[in-house]
Tab-separated table of C-alpha atoms in Angstrom:
chain	number	residue	atom	x	y	z
A	1	MET	CA	-15.673	-35.310	-33.543
A	2	PRO	CA	-17.587	-32.582	-31.717
A	3	ARG	CA	-16.584	-29.009	-32.468
A	4	ARG	CA	-14.337	-27.549	-29.792
A	5	ASP	CA	-15.759	-24.478	-28.078
A	6	VAL	CA	-12.992	-21.880	-28.439
A	7	ALA	CA	-14.613	-19.774	-25.702
A	8	VAL	CA	-13.989	-22.347	-22.952
A	9	PRO	CA	-10.298	-21.507	-22.270
A	10	ALA	CA	-11.034	-17.775	-22.448
A	11	ARG	CA	-13.928	-18.139	-20.004
A	12	ALA	CA	-11.791	-20.190	-17.635
A	13	LEU	CA	-9.079	-17.523	-17.647
A	14	LEU	CA	-11.444	-14.600	-17.127
A	15	GLU	CA	-13.429	-16.366	-14.393
A	16	SER	CA	-10.340	-17.584	-12.514
A	17	GLY	CA	-9.788	-14.294	-10.713
A	18	ILE	CA	-6.109	-14.359	-11.595
A	19	PHE	CA	-6.198	-10.714	-12.679
A	20	TYR	CA	-6.874	-9.693	-9.066
A	21	TRP	CA	-3.840	-11.432	-7.593
A	22	PRO	CA	-1.532	-8.402	-8.137
A	23	GLY	CA	-3.807	-6.275	-5.949
A	24	LEU	CA	-3.562	-8.856	-3.153
A	25	LYS	CA	0.206	-8.991	-3.608
A	26	ILE	CA	0.446	-5.207	-3.250
A	27	ARG	CA	-1.528	-5.346	0.017
A	28	ASN	CA	0.911	-7.932	1.387
A	29	LEU	CA	3.898	-5.886	0.255
A	30	LYS	CA	2.517	-2.763	1.940
A	31	PHE	CA	2.204	-4.706	5.196
A	32	ALA	CA	5.816	-5.842	4.884
A	33	ARG	CA	6.935	-2.279	4.182
A	34	LYS	CA	5.159	-0.934	7.260
A	35	ASN	CA	6.413	-3.765	9.463
A	36	THR	CA	9.979	-4.308	8.276
A	37	GLN	CA	11.197	-5.239	11.753
A	38	LYS	CA	8.423	-7.786	12.281
A	39	VAL	CA	8.807	-9.318	8.828
A	40	PHE	CA	12.575	-9.202	8.340
A	41	GLY	CA	14.106	-8.714	11.795
A	42	ALA	CA	14.626	-12.375	12.644
A	43	ALA	CA	16.297	-13.035	9.307
A	44	PHE	CA	18.945	-10.416	10.042
A	45	ASN	CA	19.245	-11.295	13.757
A	46	THR	CA	19.544	-7.569	14.503
A	47	PRO	CA	17.110	-4.665	14.469
A	48	ILE	CA	16.653	-3.233	10.976
A	49	LYS	CA	17.368	0.462	10.949
A	50	GLY	CA	19.173	3.151	9.038
A	51	GLU	CA	20.512	2.311	5.579
A	52	LEU	CA	19.555	-1.365	5.760
A	53	GLN	CA	15.947	-0.564	6.549
A	54	GLU	CA	15.717	1.976	3.728
A	55	MET	CA	17.277	-0.464	1.267
A	56	VAL	CA	14.723	-3.119	2.255
A	57	ARG	CA	11.916	-0.594	1.814
A	58	ALA	CA	13.285	0.371	-1.602
A	59	GLN	CA	13.191	-3.318	-2.581
A	60	ILE	CA	9.566	-3.538	-1.455
A	61	ASP	CA	8.732	-0.311	-3.317
A	62	LEU	CA	10.239	-1.831	-6.456
A	63	GLU	CA	8.057	-4.927	-6.096
A	64	ILE	CA	4.921	-2.801	-5.612
A	65	ILE	CA	5.748	-0.705	-8.683
A	66	VAL	CA	6.490	-3.596	-11.048
A	67	THR	CA	3.398	-5.444	-9.797
A	68	ALA	CA	1.236	-2.439	-10.710
A	69	LEU	CA	3.000	-2.183	-14.088
A	70	HIS	CA	2.325	-5.866	-14.704
A	71	GLN	CA	-1.345	-5.343	-13.877
A	72	ALA	CA	-1.482	-2.348	-16.232
A	73	GLU	CA	0.065	-4.439	-18.995
A	74	ILE	CA	-2.381	-7.300	-18.492
A	75	LEU	CA	-5.315	-4.863	-18.416
A	76	GLY	CA	-4.211	-3.446	-21.766
A	77	SER	CA	-3.805	-6.921	-23.261
A	78	TYR	CA	-7.272	-7.989	-22.066
A	79	LEU	CA	-8.970	-4.870	-23.405
A	80	ILE	CA	-7.262	-5.411	-26.763
A	81	ALA	CA	-8.650	-8.955	-26.774
A	82	PHE	CA	-12.143	-7.644	-26.016
A	83	HIS	CA	-12.065	-5.906	-29.410
A	84	LYS	CA	-11.640	-9.212	-31.241
A	85	GLN	CA	-13.986	-11.979	-32.301
A	86	GLY	CA	-13.981	-15.791	-32.305
A	87	LYS	CA	-10.660	-17.623	-32.062
A	88	ALA	CA	-8.774	-14.325	-32.161
A	89	ILE	CA	-10.038	-13.616	-28.611
A	90	GLN	CA	-8.369	-16.734	-27.245
A	91	ARG	CA	-5.139	-16.154	-29.188
A	92	SER	CA	-4.937	-12.578	-27.949
A	93	LEU	CA	-5.633	-13.450	-24.308
A	94	PHE	CA	-3.002	-16.180	-24.166
A	95	SER	CA	-0.253	-14.652	-26.331
A	96	TYR	CA	-0.343	-10.878	-26.395
A	97	ARG	CA	2.541	-8.722	-27.644
A	98	THR	CA	3.987	-6.037	-25.404
A	99	GLY	CA	4.277	-3.702	-28.390
A	100	ASP	CA	0.517	-3.865	-28.898
A	101	VAL	CA	-0.061	-2.876	-25.272
A	102	LYS	CA	2.367	0.028	-25.631
A	103	THR	CA	0.530	1.270	-28.731
A	104	PHE	CA	-2.831	0.814	-26.975
A	105	TYR	CA	-1.797	3.119	-24.133
A	106	GLU	CA	-0.101	5.632	-26.422
A	107	LYS	CA	-3.401	6.172	-28.245
A	108	ILE	CA	-6.008	5.642	-25.534
A	109	GLY	CA	-6.229	9.275	-24.387
A	110	LYS	CA	-7.346	10.402	-27.862
A	111	ARG	CA	-9.727	7.548	-28.638
A	112	GLN	CA	-13.322	8.289	-29.605
A	113	LEU	CA	-16.020	7.394	-27.086
A	114	MET	CA	-17.331	4.678	-29.407
A	115	TYR	CA	-13.987	2.902	-28.964
A	116	ILE	CA	-14.319	3.114	-25.171
A	117	ALA	CA	-17.890	1.819	-25.415
A	118	LYS	CA	-16.623	-1.248	-27.269
A	119	LEU	CA	-14.068	-1.910	-24.500
A	120	PHE	CA	-17.052	-2.344	-22.181
A	121	SER	CA	-18.935	-4.432	-24.771
A	122	HIS	CA	-21.632	-1.750	-24.952
A	123	PRO	CA	-23.546	-0.892	-28.134
A	124	ALA	CA	-22.763	2.251	-30.104
A	125	LEU	CA	-24.035	5.365	-28.324
A	126	ARG	CA	-26.405	6.245	-31.168
A	127	GLN	CA	-28.262	2.969	-30.488
A	128	VAL	CA	-28.837	3.733	-26.797
A	129	GLN	CA	-32.221	5.002	-25.674
A	130	PRO	CA	-33.489	7.045	-23.891
A	131	PRO	CA	-31.248	10.145	-24.185
A	132	ARG	CA	-30.700	10.425	-20.410
A	133	VAL	CA	-29.117	6.956	-20.401
A	134	ARG	CA	-26.886	7.970	-23.292
A	135	THR	CA	-25.789	11.044	-21.318
A	136	ARG	CA	-24.840	8.892	-18.321
A	137	LEU	CA	-22.874	6.568	-20.567
A	138	VAL	CA	-20.968	9.462	-22.140
A	139	THR	CA	-19.946	10.666	-18.665
A	140	SER	CA	-18.908	7.127	-17.731
A	141	TYR	CA	-16.831	6.609	-20.897
A	142	ARG	CA	-15.040	9.911	-20.470
A	143	LYS	CA	-14.086	8.982	-16.915
A	144	ALA	CA	-12.904	5.541	-18.033
A	145	ARG	CA	-10.835	7.075	-20.837
A	146	ARG	CA	-9.267	9.516	-18.384
A	147	ASP	CA	-8.306	6.734	-15.972
A	148	LEU	CA	-7.002	4.516	-18.759
A	149	ASP	CA	-4.902	7.437	-19.930
A	150	MET	CA	-3.515	7.859	-16.407
A	151	ILE	CA	-2.674	4.167	-16.195
A	152	GLY	CA	-1.124	4.311	-19.653
A	153	LYS	CA	1.073	7.295	-18.853
A	154	TYR	CA	2.327	5.579	-15.710
A	155	TYR	CA	3.032	2.386	-17.659
A	156	LEU	CA	4.843	4.205	-20.469
A	157	THR	CA	6.841	6.398	-18.075
A	158	HIS	CA	8.166	3.374	-16.183
A	159	LEU	CA	8.413	0.973	-19.114
A	160	ASP	CA	12.233	1.062	-19.100
A	161	LEU	CA	12.268	0.180	-15.397
A	162	TYR	CA	9.747	-2.619	-15.995
A	163	ASN	CA	11.824	-4.057	-18.826
A	164	SER	CA	15.001	-3.791	-16.739
A	165	TYR	CA	13.275	-5.776	-14.002
A	166	LYS	CA	11.876	-8.434	-16.343
A	167	HIS	CA	14.920	-8.925	-18.558
A	168	GLY	CA	18.182	-9.641	-16.816
A	169	MET	CA	17.411	-8.055	-13.452
A	170	ARG	CA	19.161	-4.802	-14.350
A	171	VAL	CA	17.744	-3.153	-11.230
A	172	VAL	CA	19.416	-2.319	-7.911
A	173	CYS	CA	18.035	-0.913	-4.677
A	174	LEU	CA	20.331	1.330	-2.686
A	175	ALA	CA	20.280	3.545	0.382
A	176	THR	CA	21.736	7.017	0.392
A	177	GLY	CA	21.938	9.777	2.936
A	178	ASN	CA	21.320	13.505	2.970
A	179	GLU	CA	24.219	15.208	4.719
A	180	ASP	CA	22.231	18.343	5.498
A	181	SER	CA	19.287	16.608	7.173
A	182	GLY	CA	21.090	13.489	8.309
A	183	LYS	CA	18.246	11.369	6.889
A	184	THR	CA	18.655	8.148	4.935
A	185	TYR	CA	16.352	7.109	2.134
A	186	GLY	CA	16.159	4.340	-0.446
A	187	ILE	CA	16.506	4.752	-4.193
A	188	ILE	CA	15.937	2.479	-7.169
A	189	GLY	CA	18.455	2.344	-9.973
A	190	HIS	CA	18.352	0.526	-13.291
A	191	LEU	CA	20.394	0.206	-16.461
A	192	VAL	CA	18.793	1.118	-19.782
A	193	PRO	CA	20.800	-0.392	-22.659
A	194	HIS	CA	21.612	1.793	-25.643
A	195	GLN	CA	20.402	0.513	-29.005
A	196	SER	CA	23.919	-0.791	-29.564
A	197	PHE	CA	23.774	-2.282	-26.028
A	198	TYR	CA	26.866	-0.285	-25.093
A	199	PRO	CA	27.162	1.905	-23.213
A	200	ALA	CA	24.142	1.656	-20.927
A	201	LYS	CA	22.366	4.601	-19.324
A	202	VAL	CA	22.118	4.506	-15.539
A	203	VAL	CA	18.873	5.876	-14.074
A	204	LEU	CA	18.581	6.537	-10.342
A	205	ALA	CA	15.343	7.779	-8.801
A	206	ARG	CA	13.108	7.807	-5.776
A	207	VAL	CA	9.829	6.350	-7.048
A	208	ASP	CA	6.585	6.783	-5.121
A	209	TYR	CA	4.856	3.449	-4.616
A	210	LYS	CA	1.576	5.208	-3.722
A	211	LYS	CA	1.001	6.121	-7.367
A	212	ALA	CA	1.468	2.454	-8.227
A	213	GLU	CA	-1.210	1.581	-5.696
A	214	GLU	CA	-3.614	4.029	-7.378
A	215	VAL	CA	-2.842	2.485	-10.780
A	216	SER	CA	-3.628	-0.991	-9.414
A	217	GLU	CA	-6.931	0.153	-7.888
A	218	LYS	CA	-8.111	1.824	-11.106
A	219	ALA	CA	-6.988	-1.142	-13.221
A	220	THR	CA	-8.929	-3.505	-10.975
A	221	ARG	CA	-12.138	-1.480	-11.295
A	222	LEU	CA	-11.823	-1.078	-15.070
A	223	MET	CA	-11.138	-4.767	-15.543
A	224	THR	CA	-14.055	-5.823	-13.346
A	225	ILE	CA	-16.592	-3.820	-15.343
A	226	ALA	CA	-15.189	-4.648	-18.784
A	227	LYS	CA	-14.720	-8.370	-18.025
A	228	ASP	CA	-18.172	-8.981	-16.562
A	229	VAL	CA	-20.081	-7.607	-19.553
A	230	PHE	CA	-17.702	-9.216	-22.049
A	231	LEU	CA	-18.254	-12.617	-20.432
A	232	LYS	CA	-22.029	-12.221	-20.506
A	233	ARG	CA	-22.389	-10.855	-24.042
A	234	HIS	CA	-19.638	-12.594	-25.999
A	235	LEU	CA	-18.738	-15.800	-24.176
A	236	LYS	CA	-21.963	-16.764	-22.388
A	237	LYS	CA	-24.179	-15.287	-25.143
A	238	GLU	CA	-26.682	-13.805	-22.705
A	239	LEU	CA	-29.373	-11.730	-24.383
A	240	SER	CA	-29.981	-9.332	-21.514
A	241	MET	CA	-27.985	-8.213	-18.492
A	242	ASP	CA	-27.428	-5.427	-16.041
A	243	VAL	CA	-24.365	-3.309	-16.754
A	244	SER	CA	-22.309	-1.196	-14.396
A	245	LEU	CA	-21.311	2.340	-15.247
A	246	TYR	CA	-17.752	3.348	-14.582
């Protein structure tokens, strides 16, 4: 029987464009948030305003946030896979462990530049000539490390919320008012189980979806650059290619 090419499923996944779906979802959610009356008015048969409107917006904010967290998690899992070889690439892409992604982001801010270079499937810096190209690469890697660190900190900060959303829907969206200003605003609350699973800690917060949007944009750019070179060098076995600096 002919030998199965283990790179085929990995290539199909990376070329499918599925990684970019969360960004499209966030754009649709932002439209819904801005146009709550147009999107949801008919369903309620009355104009959406006050507490109801803010609760709906809080629900949309939650969806934007967890979508960005999902994209950050997938980015981490893909970059981990890009460090592997052979069949391990396919296994890692299709069955990553959340704990590995958590560790990846906990350490990324202190990684050496040679580690960042490998994420982009670039050769070691000492092998790059001429020196001016090496200088440009160093600047690029430092910027990529900084943005990965930002994404990682966001992911780690909201990991409890993300887990509450994924496992058991332990998340609620509420509307509350400020007596002094008379304004109403939405909040997101979630339950964080204790190690003994009782009692649970209740966390209530106003979370800015705009930061989530920034995380998604940076994740998309990082993934595009890292994926393209990885496909060419490791899965398509191209001998030469143009590379994009971050």
